[in-house]
Each structure stands twice: as structure tokens, then as C-alpha cells.
């Protein structure tokens, strides 16, 4: 009989509780991007990598925003420069046409063949106006270009009516005065209102351009943010590594500081230039040009008062109104300029005194003597007094407009250069910051 099979070892263990994977002495691997990022930032190399990113981004932010700030302001200044020159050109065109009309009207008083000097002045003013029209139209906005095209057609019509008046006046036909009335009505009813509308829209654009110059200052906040961020990275690194100087970060700091100062100075300076030009030479240019146009128009009214022979009270009233407005504008122009352009107001008053003498002669019944005084260009005459005022006012407009355009152009160039300086130094700072931080990262590899 076979003996039963027996075991000598312990019985097999039954199933026990699950205790998980064996302990390897390391933390379990992260399973999500967020947890992996948190784990990475918990280490010094991870924090150094983040600091490197912050430093590089700070440098690029300063470079790019500095470039945008300078570039934006430069563009606004260029627009203001262009539109200001366009406005001055439009007003000068208006002045040329009014001057031509004043000369033609004054020459009409002589009767017969007008003086050669007066004819030459009329043709010179009309030629300058005709030459200025295509140039202004080529640089104007679409709506303004269309308006200037209608002005060109009206000027040709005006010129034809003046020639008809001149031809009839030479032959002593009274109908010549009617043609002159039509010519003046066409100028004042069609041409000048259109030019005034063009000047108004251009002036509004100049104001918008000068206002846009200040908007670039908002971007300087990001420039400051870039400097603060880089400074914070250096402070953290110094405390973490107990090392005061990191060559790469120091170079980046110098680059950003220089770039920030350059672009900030340029943008703030450009804004200051825009404000000073708007209230200074630009304001003086507009006021003086408008005053010259009003005074020249008053010169035409003086002639029409005599042409109408006793029925020109309305023209005399227009003369006085225009002259009062011209005086006010010349006072504004003198107040607007730092150098204090002066003399035009006094010359205008001197011409007005001669006009008073003409009116006295006419009112006393000596019409022929009044006409002779109004048409004379001899020294001490009303014509010489008006020419002195006109020449002085033109010189003032030329000086102040040139000053305004040059200052705006110079500020635009400065802002453009500063923009590129900020961009180049921002990129260079980013490279230097990355190199400096990489030295620290290598210590942990």
C-alpha cells in the first residue's frame, strides 16, 4: 500500500492586498503637460530656462515696440509735413488769384491801355496760379483733386472775362465794366469758395496728423515694461546664484537702456515739436496767409468803389470788414512766433492811411484825383504802400512755413532713426541675454 503524499514546506500563500509597483526611490513620472511644467519649474534649471525666456522676450518687446513707436510717430510727422505744405500751397494759390484780380481791377481804373507794369503783375500772378494747380492736384486727396480740377476750369473762364473787359475798356466801351463784374463774381462765387473748402479739409487733416503724433507715446509703456522685466530677471539671478554680475545680462541691460532712452527721447521730443509747430510757425503761416488774402481782396474793393462812381458803398464796407479781420490775424501771427515776426501790421495800417486819403478825395467829388492816387505806384503812393505790405507778408509766410516744414521733417527723421536704433539694440540685447543665461544653464548639465 502506497503511503500518502505529504509536503514539508509551508502552505502556499493566498491572494493578499495590492501594494502597487515596487518602490524605486524616484518620484512617479508626470502624466500631463501642466504637471510636467510644474515639475520642471520646481528645479533650478527649469527656472533658469524660464528666466532666459523672460529676458529674451523683454528685449524683443522693447526693440519691437520702440521701433513701432518711432516709426508711427515718424509717419505722422511726415503726414503733417506734407499736409501743411499742401495747405500753404492752396492758400498761396488763392492769394495769387486774388492778387491777379486786384491788379486787373486797379488797372481798369486807368482806362484805355493799362500800364505795362500792371499788366505784367497780373500775368505773373495768373501764371503762378496756373502752374501751382497741377502740382497741388497731384498731391491732393481724391475729393480735393476733383475740386481743384473745377478751379482750373473756372480760372480759365475768369481769365477770358478779364480779357473781354480789357478789350472793351481799351476802346472806351462801358460794357467793359460789366465783363469785369462777371469776372470778379466768377472768382468770388466759384473759385475762392472751392479753394476755401479745400483749405479747410486740408487744415483738418493737419490737425489730425499733429494729434496722431502723440499716440506713439502709448507704446513707450511697453518699452518701460521690457526694462522692468529684464531688471527683475537680473535681480532674481543674483539672489539665486549669489553672483552680482552676469556679463550677457549686463550687456543686454546696457543695450536696452540705450535703446529705451533713445526712442523715448525721440518720441517725447517729436511730440513737443508737433505741439510747438502747431501753435507757432504753422499757426503764424496760416494766419499771415489768410490776412494777406483778405488785404488783397480789400484792394480789389477799393478799386470797385471807384469804378462804381458814387454807388460803391457796399464795396467800401467790404473793404473795412476785410481789413479788420486781416489786422486780427496779423496780431495772432505775431503772437504765435517765438522770433516775433512783425512789421506787416504796421505796413497794413500805412496802406489803410493811404486808402483813407483816396476816399477823402472821392467823397469830396474829385474822382479823377482819387483814381490817380489809387493807381499810382510812385514812392509814397497807395500802390507802393500796398506792395510793401504784400512783399513783407509773403516773406513772413515763406519764413514761417519753411520753419514749420523743416522742424517737422527733422523730428520725423529723428524718430525714424530712433526706431531702428531701438530695434537693433533690442535684438542685440536678446542675443546677449540668451548667451548670458546659457552660461548659468551649462552649470547644471
Coordinates of C-alpha atoms in Angstrom, one line a residue:
X1 CA 0.0 0.0 0.0
X2 CA 1.4 3.3 -1.0
X3 CA 1.9 5.9 1.6
X4 CA 0.1 9.2 1.1
X5 CA 2.0 12.1 -0.4
X6 CA 2.9 14.8 2.1
X7 CA 4.6 18.3 1.9
X8 CA 7.1 19.5 4.3
X9 CA 7.1 23.3 3.4
X10 CA 4.6 26.0 4.4
X11 CA 1.3 26.1 2.6
X12 CA 1.2 28.4 -0.4
X13 CA 0.2 32.0 0.3
X14 CA -3.3 33.1 -0.7
X15 CA -4.0 36.3 -2.6
X16 CA -3.1 39.4 -0.5
X17 CA -3.8 43.1 -0.8
X18 CA -2.4 45.1 -3.8
X19 CA 0.5 47.2 -2.8
X20 CA 1.4 48.9 -6.1
X21 CA 4.6 48.9 -8.1
X22 CA 7.8 48.3 -6.3
X23 CA 9.5 51.4 -4.8
X24 CA 12.4 52.5 -7.0
X25 CA 13.3 55.6 -4.9
X26 CA 12.2 58.1 -7.6
X27 CA 9.0 60.2 -8.0
X28 CA 6.5 58.8 -10.4
X29 CA 6.6 60.3 -13.9
X30 CA 4.2 63.2 -14.6
X31 CA 1.4 62.3 -17.0
X32 CA 0.0 65.8 -18.0
X33 CA 1.7 68.8 -19.7
X34 CA 0.8 71.0 -16.7
X35 CA 2.2 68.6 -14.2
X36 CA 5.4 68.2 -16.3
X37 CA 5.7 72.0 -16.5
X38 CA 5.3 72.3 -12.7
X39 CA 7.8 69.6 -12.1
X40 CA 10.3 71.4 -14.5
X41 CA 9.9 74.7 -12.8
X42 CA 10.5 73.1 -9.4
X43 CA 14.1 72.6 -10.5
X44 CA 16.8 75.3 -10.8
X45 CA 17.5 74.5 -14.5
X46 CA 13.8 74.9 -15.3
X47 CA 13.6 78.2 -13.5
X48 CA 16.7 79.4 -15.4
X49 CA 15.1 78.4 -18.7
X50 CA 12.0 80.4 -17.8
X51 CA 14.2 83.4 -16.8
X52 CA 16.0 83.1 -20.1
X53 CA 12.7 83.2 -22.0
X54 CA 11.5 86.2 -20.0
X55 CA 14.8 88.1 -20.6
X56 CA 14.8 87.4 -24.3
X57 CA 11.1 88.3 -24.7
X58 CA 11.7 91.5 -22.7
X59 CA 14.5 92.6 -25.1
X60 CA 12.4 91.8 -28.2
X61 CA 9.4 93.6 -26.7
X62 CA 11.4 96.7 -26.2
X63 CA 13.0 96.5 -29.6
X64 CA 9.8 95.9 -31.5
X65 CA 7.6 98.4 -29.6
X66 CA 10.4 101.0 -29.7
X67 CA 10.5 100.5 -33.5
X68 CA 6.8 100.8 -33.8
X69 CA 6.7 103.9 -31.6
X70 CA 9.4 105.7 -33.6
X71 CA 8.0 104.5 -36.9
X72 CA 4.5 105.5 -36.1
X73 CA 5.5 109.0 -35.0
X74 CA 7.7 109.5 -38.0
X75 CA 4.9 108.6 -40.3
X76 CA 2.5 111.0 -38.5
X77 CA 5.1 113.8 -38.7
X78 CA 5.7 113.2 -42.4
X79 CA 2.0 113.4 -43.0
X80 CA 1.7 116.6 -41.1
X81 CA 4.7 118.0 -43.0
X82 CA 3.1 117.1 -46.4
X83 CA -0.4 118.3 -45.5
X84 CA 1.0 121.6 -44.0
X85 CA 2.9 122.2 -47.3
X86 CA -0.3 121.4 -49.2
X87 CA -2.3 123.9 -47.1
X88 CA 0.3 126.6 -47.6
X89 CA 0.3 125.9 -51.4
X90 CA -3.5 126.1 -51.5
X91 CA -3.5 129.4 -49.7
X92 CA -0.8 130.8 -51.9
X93 CA -2.8 129.8 -54.9
X94 CA -5.8 131.7 -53.5
X95 CA -3.6 134.7 -52.9
X96 CA -2.2 134.6 -56.4
X97 CA -5.7 134.6 -57.9
X98 CA -6.9 137.4 -55.6
X99 CA -3.8 139.4 -56.4
X100 CA -4.4 139.0 -60.1
X101 CA -8.0 140.2 -59.6
X102 CA -6.9 143.2 -57.6
X103 CA -4.3 144.1 -60.2
X104 CA -6.8 143.8 -63.1
X105 CA -9.4 145.8 -61.2
X106 CA -7.0 148.5 -60.4
X107 CA -5.6 148.7 -63.9
X108 CA -9.2 149.0 -65.2
X109 CA -9.4 152.4 -63.5
X110 CA -6.8 153.9 -65.8
X111 CA -8.9 153.5 -68.9
X112 CA -7.6 152.7 -72.3
X113 CA -4.4 150.7 -72.4
X114 CA -3.5 149.7 -68.8
X115 CA 0.1 150.3 -67.6
X116 CA 2.6 147.7 -68.7
X117 CA 3.7 147.2 -65.1
X118 CA 0.2 146.4 -64.0
X119 CA -0.3 144.0 -66.9
X120 CA 3.0 142.2 -66.1
X121 CA 1.9 141.8 -62.4
X122 CA -1.5 140.4 -63.5
X123 CA 0.0 137.9 -65.9
X124 CA 2.7 136.8 -63.3
X125 CA 0.1 136.2 -60.7
X126 CA -2.2 134.3 -63.1
X127 CA 0.8 132.2 -64.4
X128 CA 1.9 131.3 -60.9
X129 CA -1.7 130.2 -60.1
X130 CA -1.9 128.1 -63.3
X131 CA 1.4 126.4 -62.6
X132 CA 0.5 125.6 -59.0
X133 CA -2.8 124.0 -59.8
X134 CA -1.5 120.7 -61.4
X135 CA 1.1 120.3 -58.6
X136 CA -1.5 120.7 -55.9
X137 CA -3.9 118.4 -57.6
X138 CA -1.3 115.7 -58.0
X139 CA -0.6 115.6 -54.2
X140 CA -4.2 116.2 -53.0
X141 CA -6.7 113.6 -51.9
X142 CA -9.2 112.4 -54.5
X143 CA -12.1 114.7 -53.5
X144 CA -9.7 117.7 -53.3
X145 CA -8.1 116.9 -56.6
X146 CA -11.6 116.9 -58.2
X147 CA -12.3 120.3 -56.6
X148 CA -9.0 121.7 -57.9
X149 CA -9.9 120.5 -61.4
X150 CA -13.1 122.6 -61.3
X151 CA -11.0 125.5 -60.1
X152 CA -8.8 125.2 -63.1
X153 CA -11.8 125.4 -65.4
X154 CA -13.2 128.4 -63.5
X155 CA -9.8 130.2 -63.7
X156 CA -9.8 129.8 -67.5
X157 CA -13.3 131.3 -67.6
X158 CA -12.2 134.1 -65.3
X159 CA -9.2 134.9 -67.5
X160 CA -11.4 135.0 -70.6
X161 CA -13.8 137.5 -69.0
X162 CA -11.0 139.7 -67.8
X163 CA -9.6 139.8 -71.4
X164 CA -13.1 140.8 -72.7
X165 CA -13.2 143.6 -70.1
X166 CA -9.8 144.7 -71.0
X167 CA -10.5 144.8 -74.8
X168 CA -13.7 146.8 -74.3
X169 CA -12.0 149.2 -71.8
X170 CA -9.3 149.9 -74.3
X171 CA -11.9 151.0 -76.8
X172 CA -13.8 153.0 -74.2
X173 CA -16.9 150.8 -74.2
X174 CA -18.9 150.9 -70.9
X175 CA -19.6 147.2 -71.3
X176 CA -16.1 146.5 -70.1
X177 CA -17.2 147.2 -66.6
X178 CA -19.9 144.5 -66.9
X179 CA -17.4 142.0 -68.1
X180 CA -15.1 142.9 -65.1
X181 CA -18.1 142.4 -62.7
X182 CA -18.7 139.0 -64.2
X183 CA -15.1 138.0 -63.9
X184 CA -14.9 139.1 -60.3
X185 CA -18.2 137.4 -59.5
X186 CA -16.9 134.2 -61.1
X187 CA -13.8 134.3 -59.0
X188 CA -15.6 135.0 -55.7
X189 CA -18.6 132.8 -56.4
X190 CA -16.9 129.8 -57.9
X191 CA -13.1 129.7 -57.4
X192 CA -12.5 131.2 -53.9
X193 CA -15.2 129.2 -52.1
X194 CA -13.9 126.0 -53.6
X195 CA -10.3 126.8 -52.5
X196 CA -11.6 127.7 -49.1
X197 CA -13.2 124.2 -48.8
X198 CA -10.0 122.5 -49.9
X199 CA -8.0 124.6 -47.4
X200 CA -10.4 123.7 -44.6
X201 CA -10.3 120.0 -45.3
X202 CA -6.5 120.1 -45.5
X203 CA -6.3 122.1 -42.3
X204 CA -8.4 119.5 -40.5
X205 CA -6.1 116.8 -41.8
X206 CA -3.0 118.7 -40.5
X207 CA -4.7 118.9 -37.1
X208 CA -5.4 115.2 -37.2
X209 CA -1.8 114.5 -38.2
X210 CA -0.4 116.6 -35.3
X211 CA -2.8 114.8 -32.9
X212 CA -1.6 111.4 -34.1
X213 CA 2.0 112.3 -33.2
X214 CA 1.2 112.0 -29.5
X215 CA -0.3 108.5 -29.8
X216 CA 3.1 107.0 -30.2
X217 CA 3.8 107.8 -26.6
X218 CA 1.4 105.0 -25.5
X219 CA 3.9 102.4 -26.9
X220 CA 6.6 103.8 -24.6
X221 CA 4.8 101.9 -21.7
X222 CA 5.9 98.6 -23.3
X223 CA 9.4 99.9 -23.6
X224 CA 9.4 100.6 -19.9
X225 CA 7.8 97.1 -19.3
X226 CA 10.7 95.5 -21.2
X227 CA 13.3 97.3 -19.0
X228 CA 11.5 96.4 -15.8
X229 CA 11.2 92.7 -16.8
X230 CA 14.9 92.4 -17.6
X231 CA 15.8 94.1 -14.3
X232 CA 13.7 91.6 -12.5
X233 CA 15.4 88.7 -14.2
X234 CA 18.8 90.0 -13.1
X235 CA 17.7 90.6 -9.6
X236 CA 16.4 87.0 -9.3
X237 CA 19.5 85.6 -10.9
X238 CA 21.8 87.5 -8.5
X239 CA 19.9 86.2 -5.5
X240 CA 19.7 82.6 -6.8
X241 CA 23.3 82.2 -7.8
X242 CA 24.9 84.7 -5.3
X243 CA 26.7 86.3 -8.3
X244 CA 26.3 90.0 -8.8
X245 CA 27.3 90.3 -12.4
X246 CA 26.3 88.3 -15.5
X247 CA 28.1 89.6 -18.5
X248 CA 25.4 88.7 -21.0
X249 CA 22.6 90.2 -19.0
X250 CA 24.7 93.3 -18.2
X251 CA 25.3 93.8 -22.0
X252 CA 21.6 93.3 -22.7
X253 CA 20.7 95.8 -20.0
X254 CA 23.0 98.4 -21.4
X255 CA 21.6 97.8 -24.9
X256 CA 18.0 98.1 -23.7
X257 CA 18.7 101.1 -21.6
X258 CA 20.4 103.0 -24.5
X259 CA 17.6 101.9 -26.9
X260 CA 14.9 102.9 -24.4
X261 CA 16.4 106.3 -23.8
X262 CA 16.9 107.0 -27.5
X263 CA 13.4 106.1 -28.6
X264 CA 11.8 107.8 -25.6
X265 CA 13.7 111.0 -26.1
X266 CA 12.9 110.9 -29.8
X267 CA 9.2 110.2 -29.3
X268 CA 8.7 112.8 -26.5
X269 CA 10.8 115.3 -28.4
X270 CA 8.8 114.7 -31.6
X271 CA 5.6 115.3 -29.6
X272 CA 7.0 118.5 -28.3
X273 CA 8.0 119.6 -31.8
X274 CA 4.5 118.9 -33.1
X275 CA 2.9 121.0 -30.4
X276 CA 5.3 123.9 -30.8
X277 CA 5.0 123.9 -34.5
X278 CA 1.2 123.8 -34.4
X279 CA 1.0 126.8 -32.0
X280 CA 4.0 128.5 -33.5
X281 CA 5.2 128.8 -37.1
X282 CA 2.3 126.7 -38.6
X283 CA -0.3 128.9 -36.9
X284 CA 1.6 132.0 -38.0
X285 CA 1.8 130.8 -41.6
X286 CA -1.9 130.2 -41.8
X287 CA -2.9 133.5 -40.1
X288 CA -0.5 135.6 -42.2
X289 CA -1.6 134.0 -45.4
X290 CA -5.2 134.5 -44.6
X291 CA -4.5 138.1 -43.7
X292 CA -2.7 138.7 -47.0
X293 CA -5.7 137.2 -48.9
X294 CA -8.1 139.5 -47.0
X295 CA -6.0 142.6 -47.6
X296 CA -5.6 141.8 -51.3
X297 CA -9.3 141.3 -51.6
X298 CA -9.8 144.7 -49.9
X299 CA -7.5 146.2 -52.6
X300 CA -10.0 145.0 -55.2
X301 CA -12.9 146.5 -53.2
X302 CA -11.0 149.8 -53.2
X303 CA -10.9 149.8 -57.0
X304 CA -14.5 148.7 -57.3
X305 CA -15.6 151.6 -55.0
X306 CA -14.1 154.0 -57.6
X307 CA -15.3 152.1 -60.6
X308 CA -18.9 152.4 -59.4
X309 CA -18.5 156.2 -59.0
X310 CA -20.8 157.1 -56.2
X311 CA -22.6 153.7 -55.7
X312 CA -19.8 151.8 -54.2
X313 CA -20.8 152.0 -50.5
X314 CA -21.1 148.2 -50.3
X315 CA -17.6 147.7 -51.6
X316 CA -16.2 150.2 -49.0
X317 CA -18.0 148.2 -46.3
X318 CA -16.4 145.0 -47.5
X319 CA -13.0 146.8 -47.6
X320 CA -13.4 147.8 -43.9
X321 CA -14.6 144.3 -42.8
X322 CA -11.7 142.6 -44.6
X323 CA -9.1 144.9 -43.2
X324 CA -10.4 144.5 -39.6
X325 CA -10.1 140.7 -40.0
X326 CA -6.7 141.0 -41.5
X327 CA -5.4 143.1 -38.6
X328 CA -6.7 140.5 -36.1
X329 CA -5.0 137.7 -38.0
X330 CA -1.7 139.5 -38.2
X331 CA -1.8 140.1 -34.4
X332 CA -2.3 136.3 -33.9
X333 CA 0.6 135.6 -36.3
X334 CA 2.9 137.9 -34.3
X335 CA 1.9 136.2 -31.0
X336 CA 2.4 132.7 -32.4
X337 CA 6.0 133.1 -33.4
X338 CA 8.9 132.8 -31.0
X339 CA 11.0 135.1 -33.1
X340 CA 8.2 137.6 -33.3
X341 CA 7.6 138.4 -36.9
X342 CA 6.5 142.0 -37.1
X343 CA 6.1 144.8 -39.5
X344 CA 3.2 143.5 -41.5
X345 CA 0.6 145.0 -39.2
X346 CA 2.3 148.4 -39.4
X347 CA 2.6 148.3 -43.2
X348 CA -1.1 147.3 -43.4
X349 CA -2.0 150.4 -41.4
X350 CA 0.2 152.6 -43.6
X351 CA -1.6 151.4 -46.7
X352 CA -5.0 151.9 -44.9
X353 CA -4.0 155.5 -44.2
X354 CA -3.4 156.0 -48.0
X355 CA -6.8 154.4 -48.7
X356 CA -8.4 157.0 -46.3
X357 CA -6.8 159.8 -48.4
X358 CA -8.3 158.2 -51.6
X359 CA -11.7 158.0 -50.0
X360 CA -11.5 161.6 -48.9
X361 CA -10.7 162.8 -52.4
X362 CA -13.6 160.7 -53.9
X363 CA -16.0 161.9 -51.2
X364 CA -15.1 165.5 -51.9
X365 CA -16.0 165.0 -55.5
X366 CA -12.5 164.8 -57.0
X367 CA -12.9 161.4 -58.6
X368 CA -10.1 161.8 -61.1
X369 CA -7.6 162.7 -58.3
X370 CA -8.9 159.7 -56.3
X371 CA -8.3 157.4 -59.3
X372 CA -4.9 158.8 -59.8
X373 CA -4.0 158.2 -56.2
X374 CA -5.3 154.7 -56.3
X375 CA -3.4 153.7 -59.4
X376 CA -0.1 155.4 -58.7
X377 CA 2.9 153.2 -57.9
X378 CA 5.3 156.1 -57.1
X379 CA 7.1 156.3 -53.8
X380 CA 4.7 157.3 -51.1
X381 CA 1.6 156.3 -53.0
X382 CA -1.1 153.9 -52.0
X383 CA 0.2 151.3 -54.6
X384 CA 3.7 151.5 -53.2
X385 CA 2.3 151.1 -49.6
X386 CA 0.3 148.0 -50.6
X387 CA 3.2 146.5 -52.4
X388 CA 5.4 147.0 -49.3
X389 CA 2.8 145.2 -47.2
X390 CA 2.3 142.4 -49.7
X391 CA 6.0 141.7 -50.1
X392 CA 6.6 141.7 -46.3
X393 CA 3.6 139.4 -45.7
X394 CA 4.8 137.0 -48.4
X395 CA 8.3 136.9 -46.8
X396 CA 6.7 136.1 -43.5
X397 CA 4.7 133.3 -44.9
X398 CA 7.8 131.9 -46.6
X399 CA 9.9 132.1 -43.5
X400 CA 7.3 130.6 -41.1
X401 CA 6.2 127.8 -43.5
X402 CA 9.8 126.8 -44.2
X403 CA 10.5 126.8 -40.4
X404 CA 7.4 124.6 -39.8
X405 CA 8.1 122.1 -42.6
X406 CA 11.8 121.8 -41.7
X407 CA 11.1 121.2 -38.0
X408 CA 8.5 118.6 -38.7
X409 CA 10.8 116.9 -41.2
X410 CA 13.8 116.9 -38.8
X411 CA 11.6 115.4 -36.0
X412 CA 10.4 112.7 -38.4
X413 CA 13.9 111.8 -39.4
X414 CA 15.0 111.6 -35.7
X415 CA 12.0 109.4 -34.8
X416 CA 12.8 107.1 -37.8
X417 CA 16.5 106.7 -36.7
X418 CA 15.5 106.1 -33.1
X419 CA 13.1 103.4 -34.2
X420 CA 15.9 101.4 -36.0
X421 CA 18.3 102.0 -33.0
X422 CA 15.7 100.5 -30.6
X423 CA 15.1 97.5 -32.9
X424 CA 18.7 96.7 -33.4
X425 CA 19.6 97.1 -29.8
X426 CA 16.6 95.1 -28.7
X427 CA 17.6 92.2 -30.9
X428 CA 21.3 92.5 -29.8
X429 CA 20.1 92.6 -26.2
X430 CA 18.0 89.4 -26.7
X431 CA 21.1 87.6 -28.1
X432 CA 23.3 88.8 -25.2
X433 CA 20.7 87.9 -22.6
X434 CA 20.3 84.4 -24.1
X435 CA 24.1 83.9 -24.1
X436 CA 24.5 85.1 -20.5
X437 CA 21.8 82.9 -19.2
X438 CA 23.1 79.9 -21.2
X439 CA 26.3 80.1 -19.1
X440 CA 24.4 79.5 -16.0
X441 CA 22.3 76.7 -17.5
X442 CA 25.5 74.9 -18.5
X443 CA 26.5 74.6 -14.8
X444 CA 23.6 72.2 -14.3
X445 CA 24.3 70.0 -17.3

